[in-house]
Amino acid sequence: MKVSFYKHNLGDTEKASVKNSLSLEFLTTGALVHQFETEFSEYTGNPYTVGLTSCTAAMHLALLALDIGPGDEVITTPMTFAATTLAIDHTGATPVWVDVERHTGNIDAEKIEEAITDKTKAILPVHLYGQLCDMEKINSIAKKHNLYVIEDAAHALESVRNGVRVGELSDAACFSFYTTKSITCGEGGALTTNNKELADRVRCLRTHGMSSDASKRFNSSYNHWDLVECGWKYNMSNIQAAVVLPQIDKINLFRDKREQLFNVYLDTLSNISEVEFPTSVENSVHGRHLFTIWVDPACRDRLLKHFHDSNIGVTVNYRSINLLSALLTKYKKDRGSFLNSEKIGDSTISLPLYPRLHLEEIEYVCSKLHEFFKS
Ligand SMILES: *Cc1c(COP(=O)(O)O)cnc(C)c1O
């Protein structure tokens, strides 16, 4: 048997939608992107959505639109994909990592205040594996110290905690439609916000800082455009929007399916004493983006190889990013700086989890895990 780490859910609807997009006059940002923005806002409940080329772009532009740059500090987590920190680095600001909670892997809100200095401008939490951080606490710290909050919501499209939805208690939330995310167009992203001015500025920055986008320039009689500020090229295209649009209606269905499969994994693996699982907090909707196990660091890499030899796709989300060469060289936070993040980073393996995963495939993955710890 072969079990892929991830399979997307694109089908005939998405194929028809792309085919249609290719006969539109504008392949770049236009009607379909605007429709995506409207429908995505309806789904998330955040009034403004800006379609972009990635979540990294969304975080970068959110920071820029909040005037964060050289000399500023942004508090974030080392237990994430490198992009979270790189988005801060792109602006010239300094990422300041705060260690994570041992049992969830999310930024430890209790430790945020001691990291705040007079240079701190924002907090950039990541909702790891799909579990919302304690946004009420993070928001109250931000209010007290007059800081912005930007969410890396790449795992957390569906997430709610204590009635607080993703993107509700922050200045902006950043989503990814990268290949392995719960809805995808290969590469893509979006920023949502409750702040119209912020949305307008991000909309301008996504197309170089021009005063109007292509469809507006070509659809009316010629008007000179101006370069309002020096921006970036991060605009979502109609083709990307065509792929992602039909999936919006299926987000909750996909999540519920992953939740079922997640529980099958938990039931099947709960009797292996060598395996630990991240804690799911109560009173929340978990995005169930990844199914993660934590094992003894002494055997993690051997277990990765065991899965690989058994034709099972697995990955590591994530090694603590302070230890990645370029970031270690630049920010000099060596081993021992973030004990919980490093411990998780040394222990973690993500197993396959997606709606099209079959029960027999989960059984096979679990049997290989049992086999490993028996031998
Ligand atoms: C996927 C991911 C990103 C990057 O998303 P892109 O759309 O590829 O830029 C950022 N943060 C986290 C936590 C991710 O999983």
Coordinates of C-alpha atoms and ligand atoms in Angstrom, one line a residue, residues 54-56 59 80-81 83-84 126 152 154-155 176 178 181 188 318, ligand 1:
S54 CA 0.4 33.7 -0.8
C55 CA 0.0 33.9 2.9
T56 CA 3.5 35.1 3.1
M59 CA 1.7 38.8 6.3
T80 CA 5.9 27.6 12.7
F81 CA 6.9 27.6 9.0
A83 CA 7.5 32.2 6.2
T84 CA 6.0 33.8 9.4
V126 CA 0.3 31.3 14.5
D152 CA -0.9 33.7 10.7
A154 CA -2.6 29.4 7.3
H155 CA -3.8 26.4 9.4
S176 CA -2.9 30.3 2.6
Y178 CA -0.8 26.6 -0.9
K181 CA -3.8 23.7 2.7
G188 CA -2.5 31.6 -3.3
Y318 CA 8.1 22.0 12.2
Ligands
LIG1 C1 1.8 27.3 4.5 C2 2.1 28.2 5.7 C3 2.6 29.5 5.4 C4 2.9 30.0 4.1 O1 1.9 30.1 3.2 P1 2.1 30.5 1.7 O2 0.8 30.7 1.1 O3 2.9 29.3 1.1 O4 2.9 31.7 1.7 C5 2.8 30.4 6.5 N1 2.6 29.9 7.8 C6 2.2 28.7 8.0 C7 2.0 28.3 9.4 C8 2.0 27.8 7.0 O5 1.6 26.5 7.3

